[in-house]
Amino acid sequence: MDADAQFARAGQLMQRGQAQEAATVLQEIVNVEPTHYRALCGLAQIALQSQRPDIAQHFAARAAAADPSGFEALALLAPAAQATQDFPVAVDAMRSLVKLQPENDRVHYNLGVLLEQSGNAAEAARSYERAIERNPNHLDARSNLCMIELSADSDVAIDQIVEIVARKRGQPGPPTAHAPELPRDEQISSRFKIRMDLEQLRYLAKTERLPGSLYALPKALEAVLEDIADEDELTSFPVRHPRHGWKSHWQTMADHHNRPLFSPKVVLPDGPLINPDLDRSAIEQQYFDSDPQHVVVDNLLTEEALDAVLEFCRSATIWYDVRQNYLGAYLTEGFGNPLTIGIAKALAEALPGIFAAHPLTQAWGYKYGPALSGIGMHADAAAVNCNFWIAPDSANLDPDHGGLRIFRRQAPLEWNFNTFNNDEDAMKAHLGEDLNTPIIVPHRQNRMAIFNSNLIHQTDRIHFGDRFEDRRYNITLLYGRRGNP
């Protein structure tokens, strides 16, 4: 059987899901013709799909050597080398792809990601800019560029956030016929999400800030909740495929779902954001002396800053990420604004011993229901993690809990993101006896827990009141890169 026939047979095996059998056939081709480009690419593809990036890199490099202008080999070599953290090879492969397809926004973006991961933020920013020039709606490129700009010019970063929200969700206010279609994974909701949205709209109406054209929306959400009264609180469903028939209130709900309906004007308070009476040197000393590294700071914000950030979280309709037990708001989705970014920068300036070497890399907020479980066991891809809470103490019906559990062991640095963020069995096995002795940080208004972000941690049990004013808000600020001291 000649090489072409063998290659066709390998393709048939792949179509039947017999990847290893296909690999055997491809290897037979390569044994006879060591520079057979398509067979080498096929072996690299199978190895990459089998999560063997070292083998994938080997075959992709051989294919690229056989045909330096071959797009497929380079497109396999870059992610394989990225997975093995061989960034020089990955970057060189992606630069070659850029030369082959200079108008392809995706290759510029992917080059930016590799450059950023290899520590070259300035050149990464230029790659993201080139991707945006070729595709102004490349929101991932805009988001990554925003995070780089954040450390250099927060005003430019905030302008980028406004642009991202407009391009993804439309302008603030009632949605128009020209509003962009949401990604499919955002066109879902649940009783929990609708109930949380409804109470926020009622709050805006009560405080006379709900736009007049939106006054029918709360009634529509009430009618939807009546239709799904027998559904589980946390069961998700597509907003444009309701189980109870197509009715006008479902249409209204779907049209307004996950849109920036109300964006409050954020004005920074006069004076400092961080409490000037904090014993800053003592906080830094406690952080570095503790084992594991952590410190709890009470009365973090000034009263004016605390009131401002609480009111922003209550009124801004930015809680788009629908989880089973909480709603998320992210930096480039509207959570980033002069107040929240100002707090993050002021904190770093107040505690330079902790943050001087670690720029802000991410920030988000989560809004919880009254008695649902919180975020499970995980670590974060950063050097320093800051969690703080802004709900009134009276909202917490279990004052000894409601905050955070910090375990006394770090996630191994060789673990990938999926392992330290999702693999609870692996984390429990790693913790061993330390699983039973976490540091418990109870919820308090205006309290922040600062700790090594690689420490495994989770939300403590939650029992809050069920009024809108009792909602628990967890704000997370991440600084620096995982593994950096």
Coordinates of C-alpha atoms in Angstrom, one line a residue:
M1 CA 0.0 0.0 0.0
D2 CA 1.5 3.4 -1.0
A3 CA 1.7 6.3 1.4
D4 CA -1.3 8.1 -0.1
A5 CA -3.5 5.0 0.4
Q6 CA -2.2 4.5 4.0
F7 CA -2.9 8.2 4.7
A8 CA -6.4 7.8 3.5
R9 CA -6.8 4.7 5.7
A10 CA -5.6 6.7 8.7
G11 CA -8.2 9.3 8.0
Q12 CA -10.9 6.7 7.9
L13 CA -9.7 5.4 11.3
M14 CA -9.8 8.9 12.7
Q15 CA -13.4 9.4 11.5
R16 CA -14.4 6.2 13.4
G17 CA -12.7 7.4 16.6
Q18 CA -9.8 5.0 16.4
A19 CA -7.0 7.5 17.0
Q20 CA -4.4 5.1 18.2
E21 CA -4.9 2.8 15.2
A22 CA -4.6 5.8 13.0
A23 CA -1.4 6.8 14.7
T24 CA 0.0 3.3 14.0
V25 CA -0.7 3.7 10.3
L26 CA 0.8 7.2 10.2
Q27 CA 3.9 6.0 12.0
E28 CA 4.3 3.3 9.4
I29 CA 4.3 6.0 6.7
V30 CA 6.9 8.1 8.6
N31 CA 9.1 5.0 9.1
V32 CA 9.4 4.8 5.4
E33 CA 9.3 8.5 4.5
P34 CA 10.7 10.4 7.6
T35 CA 9.7 13.8 6.1
H36 CA 6.1 12.9 5.0
Y37 CA 4.5 16.2 6.0
R38 CA 0.9 15.2 6.3
A39 CA 1.7 12.0 8.3
L40 CA 3.9 14.0 10.7
C41 CA 1.1 16.6 11.1
G42 CA -1.4 13.8 11.7
L43 CA 0.8 12.3 14.5
A44 CA 1.2 15.7 16.1
Q45 CA -2.6 16.3 16.0
I46 CA -3.3 12.9 17.6
A47 CA -0.7 13.5 20.3
L48 CA -2.1 16.9 21.0
Q49 CA -5.7 15.6 21.3
S50 CA -4.4 12.8 23.6
Q51 CA -2.8 15.5 25.8
R52 CA 0.7 14.4 25.0
P53 CA 2.1 17.9 24.0
D54 CA 5.8 16.7 24.2
I55 CA 5.2 14.1 21.5
A56 CA 3.0 16.6 19.6
Q57 CA 5.8 19.1 19.7
H58 CA 8.3 16.5 18.4
F59 CA 6.2 15.6 15.3
A60 CA 5.1 19.1 14.6
A61 CA 8.7 20.3 14.7
R62 CA 9.7 17.6 12.2
A63 CA 6.8 18.6 10.0
A64 CA 7.7 22.3 10.1
A65 CA 11.3 21.4 9.2
A66 CA 10.0 19.4 6.2
D67 CA 7.9 22.4 5.0
P68 CA 8.8 25.7 6.7
S69 CA 5.9 27.4 5.0
G70 CA 3.3 24.8 6.0
F71 CA 0.6 26.4 8.0
E72 CA -0.7 23.2 9.6
A73 CA 2.6 22.2 11.1
L74 CA 3.2 25.6 12.6
A75 CA -0.4 25.8 13.9
L76 CA 0.2 22.5 15.8
L77 CA 3.8 23.4 16.9
A78 CA 2.7 26.6 18.7
P79 CA 0.1 25.1 21.0
A80 CA 2.2 22.0 21.7
A81 CA 5.2 24.1 22.7
Q82 CA 2.9 26.4 24.7
A83 CA 1.6 23.3 26.6
T84 CA 5.2 22.2 27.4
Q85 CA 6.0 25.8 28.3
D86 CA 8.7 26.0 25.6
F87 CA 7.7 29.6 24.9
P88 CA 10.7 30.5 22.6
V89 CA 9.6 27.7 20.2
A90 CA 5.9 28.6 20.5
V91 CA 6.5 32.3 19.9
D92 CA 8.8 31.6 16.8
A93 CA 6.1 29.2 15.4
M94 CA 3.4 31.8 15.9
R95 CA 5.5 34.6 14.4
S96 CA 5.9 32.4 11.3
L97 CA 2.1 32.0 11.1
V98 CA 1.7 35.8 11.3
K99 CA 4.1 36.1 8.3
L100 CA 2.0 33.5 6.4
Q101 CA -1.3 35.1 7.2
P102 CA -0.7 38.8 8.2
E103 CA -4.4 39.7 7.9
N104 CA -5.6 36.9 10.2
D105 CA -6.7 38.5 13.5
R106 CA -6.6 35.1 15.3
V107 CA -2.9 34.5 14.7
H108 CA -2.1 38.0 16.0
Y109 CA -4.1 37.4 19.1
N110 CA -2.5 34.0 19.7
L111 CA 0.9 35.6 19.3
G112 CA -0.1 38.1 21.9
V113 CA -1.1 35.4 24.3
L114 CA 2.2 33.6 23.9
L115 CA 4.2 36.8 24.3
E116 CA 2.3 37.8 27.4
Q117 CA 2.8 34.3 28.9
S118 CA 6.5 34.5 28.2
G119 CA 6.7 37.9 30.0
N120 CA 6.8 40.3 27.1
A121 CA 3.8 42.4 27.8
A122 CA 4.7 45.4 25.7
E123 CA 5.1 43.3 22.5
A124 CA 2.0 41.3 23.4
A125 CA 0.0 44.6 23.5
R126 CA 1.1 45.4 20.0
S127 CA -0.1 42.0 18.8
Y128 CA -3.4 42.5 20.5
E129 CA -3.7 46.0 18.8
R130 CA -3.0 44.4 15.4
A131 CA -5.7 41.8 16.0
I132 CA -8.2 44.6 16.9
E133 CA -7.2 46.5 13.8
R134 CA -8.1 43.5 11.7
N135 CA -11.2 42.7 13.7
P136 CA -12.6 45.5 15.9
N137 CA -15.0 42.9 17.5
H138 CA -12.2 40.7 18.8
L139 CA -13.2 41.0 22.4
D140 CA -10.7 38.7 23.8
A141 CA -7.9 40.8 22.3
R142 CA -9.5 43.9 23.7
S143 CA -9.9 42.3 27.1
N144 CA -6.2 41.2 27.3
L145 CA -5.0 44.6 26.0
C146 CA -7.1 46.2 28.7
M147 CA -5.4 44.2 31.4
I148 CA -2.0 45.2 30.1
E149 CA -3.0 48.9 29.9
L150 CA -4.3 48.7 33.5
S151 CA -0.9 48.9 35.0
A152 CA 0.2 51.7 32.7
D153 CA -2.8 54.0 32.3
S154 CA -6.0 53.0 34.1
D155 CA -8.0 55.7 32.3
V156 CA -7.2 54.1 28.9
A157 CA -8.1 50.7 30.4
I158 CA -11.5 52.0 31.6
D159 CA -12.2 53.4 28.2
Q160 CA -11.5 50.0 26.7
I161 CA -13.9 48.4 29.2
V162 CA -16.6 50.7 28.1
E163 CA -15.9 49.8 24.5
I164 CA -15.9 46.0 25.3
V165 CA -19.3 46.2 27.0
A166 CA -20.8 48.3 24.2
R167 CA -19.6 45.9 21.5
K168 CA -20.7 42.8 23.4
R169 CA -23.9 43.9 25.1
G170 CA -24.9 47.2 23.6
Q171 CA -25.0 50.7 25.1
P172 CA -26.3 51.3 28.6
G173 CA -30.0 51.7 28.9
P174 CA -32.9 49.8 27.2
P175 CA -31.7 47.5 24.5
T176 CA -32.3 48.6 20.9
A177 CA -32.9 46.6 17.7
H178 CA -29.2 47.0 16.9
A179 CA -27.9 45.5 20.2
P180 CA -25.4 42.7 19.4
E181 CA -26.5 39.1 19.9
L182 CA -25.1 37.6 23.1
P183 CA -22.9 34.6 23.0
R184 CA -24.9 31.4 23.2
D185 CA -23.5 30.5 26.6
E186 CA -25.0 33.7 28.0
Q187 CA -28.4 33.1 26.6
I188 CA -29.4 31.1 29.7
S189 CA -31.1 32.0 32.9
S190 CA -32.7 30.3 36.0
R191 CA -35.2 31.2 38.7
F192 CA -32.3 32.3 40.9
K193 CA -31.0 34.7 38.2
I194 CA -34.4 36.1 37.3
R195 CA -35.3 36.6 41.0
M196 CA -32.0 38.4 41.6
D197 CA -32.5 40.6 38.6
L198 CA -36.1 41.4 39.6
E199 CA -35.2 42.6 43.1
Q200 CA -32.4 44.8 41.6
L201 CA -34.9 46.4 39.2
R202 CA -37.3 47.0 42.1
Y203 CA -34.5 48.7 44.0
L204 CA -33.8 51.0 41.1
A205 CA -37.5 51.8 40.7
K206 CA -37.7 52.5 44.5
T207 CA -34.7 54.9 44.3
E208 CA -36.2 56.5 41.1
R209 CA -33.3 55.5 38.8
L210 CA -35.0 52.9 36.6
P211 CA -35.4 54.3 33.1
G212 CA -39.1 54.9 32.3
S213 CA -39.0 52.6 29.3
L214 CA -38.0 49.7 31.7
Y215 CA -40.9 50.0 34.1
A216 CA -42.7 47.1 32.3
L217 CA -39.7 44.8 32.8
P218 CA -40.3 43.9 36.5
K219 CA -43.9 42.8 35.7
A220 CA -42.6 40.6 32.8
L221 CA -40.1 39.0 35.2
E222 CA -42.8 38.4 37.7
A223 CA -44.9 36.7 35.1
V224 CA -42.0 34.5 34.0
L225 CA -41.4 33.5 37.7
E226 CA -45.1 32.5 37.9
D227 CA -44.7 30.3 34.8
I228 CA -41.7 28.4 36.3
A229 CA -42.8 28.4 39.9
D230 CA -42.5 24.6 40.1
E231 CA -39.0 24.6 38.6
D232 CA -35.9 24.1 40.7
E233 CA -34.3 27.3 41.8
L234 CA -31.0 26.6 40.1
T235 CA -32.0 24.7 37.0
S236 CA -30.8 26.7 33.9
F237 CA -32.8 27.1 30.7
P238 CA -32.3 29.0 27.4
V239 CA -34.1 32.4 27.6
R240 CA -35.4 32.0 24.0
H241 CA -36.7 28.5 24.4
P242 CA -39.0 28.5 27.4
R243 CA -40.6 25.3 28.5
H244 CA -44.0 27.0 29.1
G245 CA -44.8 28.3 25.6
W246 CA -43.8 31.6 23.9
K247 CA -45.5 34.5 25.6
S248 CA -44.9 38.3 25.4
H249 CA -43.4 38.4 28.9
W250 CA -40.8 35.7 27.9
Q251 CA -39.9 37.8 24.9
T252 CA -39.5 40.9 27.1
M253 CA -37.3 39.0 29.5
A254 CA -35.1 37.5 26.7
D255 CA -34.7 40.9 25.1
H256 CA -33.4 42.5 28.3
H257 CA -31.4 39.5 29.6
N258 CA -27.7 40.3 30.4
R259 CA -27.8 43.8 29.1
P260 CA -26.3 47.0 30.7
L261 CA -29.7 48.3 31.6
F262 CA -28.5 50.8 34.2
S263 CA -24.9 52.0 34.5
P264 CA -24.6 54.4 37.5
K265 CA -22.3 57.4 37.1
V266 CA -19.3 56.5 39.3
V267 CA -17.8 59.5 41.2
L268 CA -14.8 59.0 43.3
P269 CA -15.2 60.2 46.9
D270 CA -13.2 63.2 48.0
G271 CA -10.2 62.2 50.0
P272 CA -8.6 58.8 50.4
L273 CA -10.2 55.4 49.5
I274 CA -8.2 53.3 51.9
N275 CA -8.6 54.0 55.6
P276 CA -5.6 56.3 56.6
D277 CA -5.7 55.0 60.2
L278 CA -4.6 51.5 59.3
D279 CA -1.3 50.4 60.9
R280 CA 0.2 49.6 57.5
S281 CA 3.6 48.4 58.7
A282 CA 2.0 46.0 61.2
I283 CA -0.3 44.6 58.4
E284 CA 2.7 44.0 56.2
Q285 CA 4.7 42.5 59.0
Q286 CA 1.9 40.1 59.9
Y287 CA 1.5 39.0 56.3
F288 CA 5.2 38.1 55.9
D289 CA 5.5 36.5 59.4
S290 CA 2.4 34.3 59.1
D291 CA 2.6 30.7 57.9
P292 CA 0.9 30.4 55.6
Q293 CA 1.1 33.9 54.4
H294 CA -2.1 35.8 55.2
V295 CA -3.5 38.8 57.1
V296 CA -7.0 40.0 57.9
V297 CA -7.6 43.7 57.6
D298 CA -10.7 45.3 59.2
N299 CA -12.0 48.8 58.4
L300 CA -10.2 48.7 55.1
L301 CA -12.1 51.4 53.2
T302 CA -13.0 54.9 54.3
E303 CA -16.7 55.3 55.1
E304 CA -17.3 57.2 51.8
A305 CA -15.5 54.6 49.7
L306 CA -17.4 51.7 51.4
D307 CA -20.8 53.4 50.8
A308 CA -19.8 54.1 47.2
V309 CA -18.7 50.6 46.3
L310 CA -21.8 49.1 48.0
E311 CA -24.1 51.3 46.1
F312 CA -22.4 50.6 42.9
C313 CA -22.8 46.8 43.4
R314 CA -26.4 47.2 44.3
S315 CA -27.4 49.4 41.4
A316 CA -25.2 48.5 38.4
T317 CA -26.8 45.8 36.2
I318 CA -23.6 44.0 35.5
W319 CA -24.3 40.6 37.1
Y320 CA -24.2 38.6 33.9
D321 CA -22.4 35.4 34.8
V322 CA -25.1 32.9 35.8
R323 CA -23.8 30.3 38.2
Q324 CA -25.8 27.9 40.3
N325 CA -25.4 29.8 43.5
Y326 CA -24.2 33.3 42.7
L327 CA -23.9 35.8 39.9
G328 CA -20.6 37.2 38.7
A329 CA -19.4 40.6 37.4
Y330 CA -16.0 40.8 35.9
L331 CA -13.5 43.6 35.3
T332 CA -13.9 43.9 31.6
E333 CA -17.7 43.4 31.8
G334 CA -18.3 46.7 33.7
F335 CA -17.0 45.9 37.1
G336 CA -13.9 47.8 36.2
N337 CA -14.5 51.5 36.8
P338 CA -12.7 54.5 38.4
L339 CA -13.9 53.4 41.9
T340 CA -13.1 49.6 41.9
I341 CA -9.8 50.2 40.0
G342 CA -9.1 53.1 42.2
I343 CA -9.5 51.0 45.3
A344 CA -7.2 48.3 43.9
K345 CA -4.5 50.9 43.1
A346 CA -4.9 52.6 46.4
L347 CA -4.5 49.3 48.2
A348 CA -1.2 48.5 46.4
E349 CA 0.1 52.0 47.2
A350 CA -0.9 51.6 50.9
L351 CA 0.9 48.3 51.3
P352 CA 3.9 48.5 49.0
G353 CA 5.7 45.7 50.9
I354 CA 3.1 43.2 49.8
F355 CA 2.1 44.6 46.4
A356 CA 5.1 46.5 45.0
A357 CA 6.3 43.7 42.8
H358 CA 2.8 42.6 41.8
P359 CA 0.5 44.7 39.5
L360 CA -3.2 44.2 39.5
T361 CA -4.0 41.3 37.1
Q362 CA -7.7 40.7 37.6
A363 CA -10.8 41.8 39.6
W364 CA -14.4 40.6 40.0
G365 CA -17.4 40.7 42.2
Y366 CA -19.8 37.9 43.1
K367 CA -23.4 38.4 44.4
Y368 CA -24.9 35.6 46.5
G369 CA -28.3 34.3 47.5
P370 CA -29.1 34.0 51.2
A371 CA -28.1 30.4 52.1
L372 CA -26.5 28.8 49.2
S373 CA -23.1 27.2 49.1
G374 CA -20.3 29.4 47.9
I375 CA -17.3 28.8 45.6
G376 CA -15.7 25.4 46.0
M377 CA -12.1 24.6 46.7
H378 CA -9.6 26.2 44.4
A379 CA -6.4 28.3 44.1
D380 CA -6.0 31.4 41.8
A381 CA -3.5 32.2 39.1
A382 CA -1.9 35.1 40.9
A383 CA 0.7 35.9 43.5
V384 CA -1.5 37.8 46.0
N385 CA -5.2 37.3 46.6
C386 CA -7.5 39.9 48.2
N387 CA -11.1 39.0 49.2
F388 CA -13.2 41.7 50.9
W389 CA -16.8 42.0 51.9
I390 CA -19.1 45.0 51.9
A391 CA -22.6 43.7 53.0
P392 CA -23.8 45.0 56.4
D393 CA -22.9 42.8 59.4
S394 CA -26.6 42.6 60.2
A395 CA -27.1 40.7 56.9
N396 CA -25.0 37.8 58.1
L397 CA -27.1 35.5 60.3
D398 CA -24.1 33.3 61.2
P399 CA -21.5 35.8 62.4
D400 CA -18.8 33.1 63.0
H401 CA -18.9 32.2 59.3
G402 CA -20.0 33.6 55.9
G403 CA -16.5 34.5 54.8
L404 CA -13.6 32.4 53.7
R405 CA -11.7 29.2 54.4
I406 CA -8.0 29.3 53.7
F407 CA -6.2 25.9 53.8
R408 CA -2.7 25.7 55.0
R409 CA -1.1 24.2 51.9
Q410 CA -0.4 25.7 48.4
A411 CA -1.4 24.0 45.2
P412 CA 1.7 22.4 43.6
L413 CA 3.2 24.8 41.0
E414 CA 3.2 22.0 38.4
W415 CA -0.6 21.8 38.5
N416 CA -2.3 23.3 35.5
F417 CA -5.3 25.7 35.8
N418 CA -7.9 23.0 35.5
T419 CA -6.4 21.0 38.3
F420 CA -6.0 23.8 40.9
N421 CA -9.3 25.4 39.9
N422 CA -11.6 22.4 39.4
D423 CA -10.2 19.1 40.5
E424 CA -11.5 18.9 44.1
D425 CA -10.4 15.3 44.5
A426 CA -6.8 16.1 43.7
M427 CA -6.9 19.1 46.1
K428 CA -8.4 17.1 48.9
A429 CA -5.8 14.4 48.5
H430 CA -3.0 17.0 48.4
L431 CA -4.3 18.7 51.6
G432 CA -4.5 15.5 53.6
E433 CA -4.9 16.2 57.3
D434 CA -4.7 19.9 56.5
L435 CA -8.2 19.6 55.1
N436 CA -9.5 19.6 58.7
T437 CA -7.7 22.6 59.9
P438 CA -8.5 25.6 57.6
I439 CA -8.1 29.2 58.7
I440 CA -11.6 30.5 59.1
V441 CA -12.1 34.2 58.2
P442 CA -15.7 35.2 59.3
H443 CA -17.5 37.7 57.1
R444 CA -17.5 41.3 58.4
Q445 CA -18.4 44.4 56.5
N446 CA -15.3 46.2 55.3
R447 CA -13.0 43.3 56.1
M448 CA -10.3 42.1 53.6
A449 CA -8.4 38.8 53.7
I450 CA -5.0 39.1 52.0
F451 CA -3.2 35.8 51.3
N452 CA -0.9 33.9 49.0
S453 CA -3.1 33.3 46.0
N454 CA -1.7 29.8 45.5
L455 CA -3.1 28.6 48.8
I456 CA -6.2 26.4 48.3
H457 CA -9.3 28.2 49.6
Q458 CA -13.1 28.2 49.4
T459 CA -16.1 30.2 50.4
D460 CA -17.2 29.4 54.0
R461 CA -20.8 28.4 54.6
I462 CA -23.3 31.1 54.0
H463 CA -26.5 32.1 55.9
F464 CA -27.6 35.6 55.1
G465 CA -30.9 37.4 55.2
D466 CA -33.1 37.2 52.2
R467 CA -33.7 40.9 51.6
F468 CA -32.1 42.8 48.7
E469 CA -30.2 44.9 51.2
D470 CA -28.8 41.6 52.8
R471 CA -27.1 40.3 49.6
R472 CA -23.6 39.1 50.2
Y473 CA -21.0 40.7 47.8
N474 CA -17.5 39.1 47.6
I475 CA -15.0 41.3 45.8
T476 CA -11.7 39.7 44.7
L477 CA -8.6 41.5 43.6
L478 CA -5.7 39.5 42.1
Y479 CA -2.1 40.8 41.9
G480 CA 0.9 39.4 40.2
R481 CA 1.6 36.0 38.6
R482 CA 1.3 32.6 40.2
G483 CA 4.6 31.3 41.5
N484 CA 6.2 34.8 41.7
P485 CA 7.4 35.6 45.2

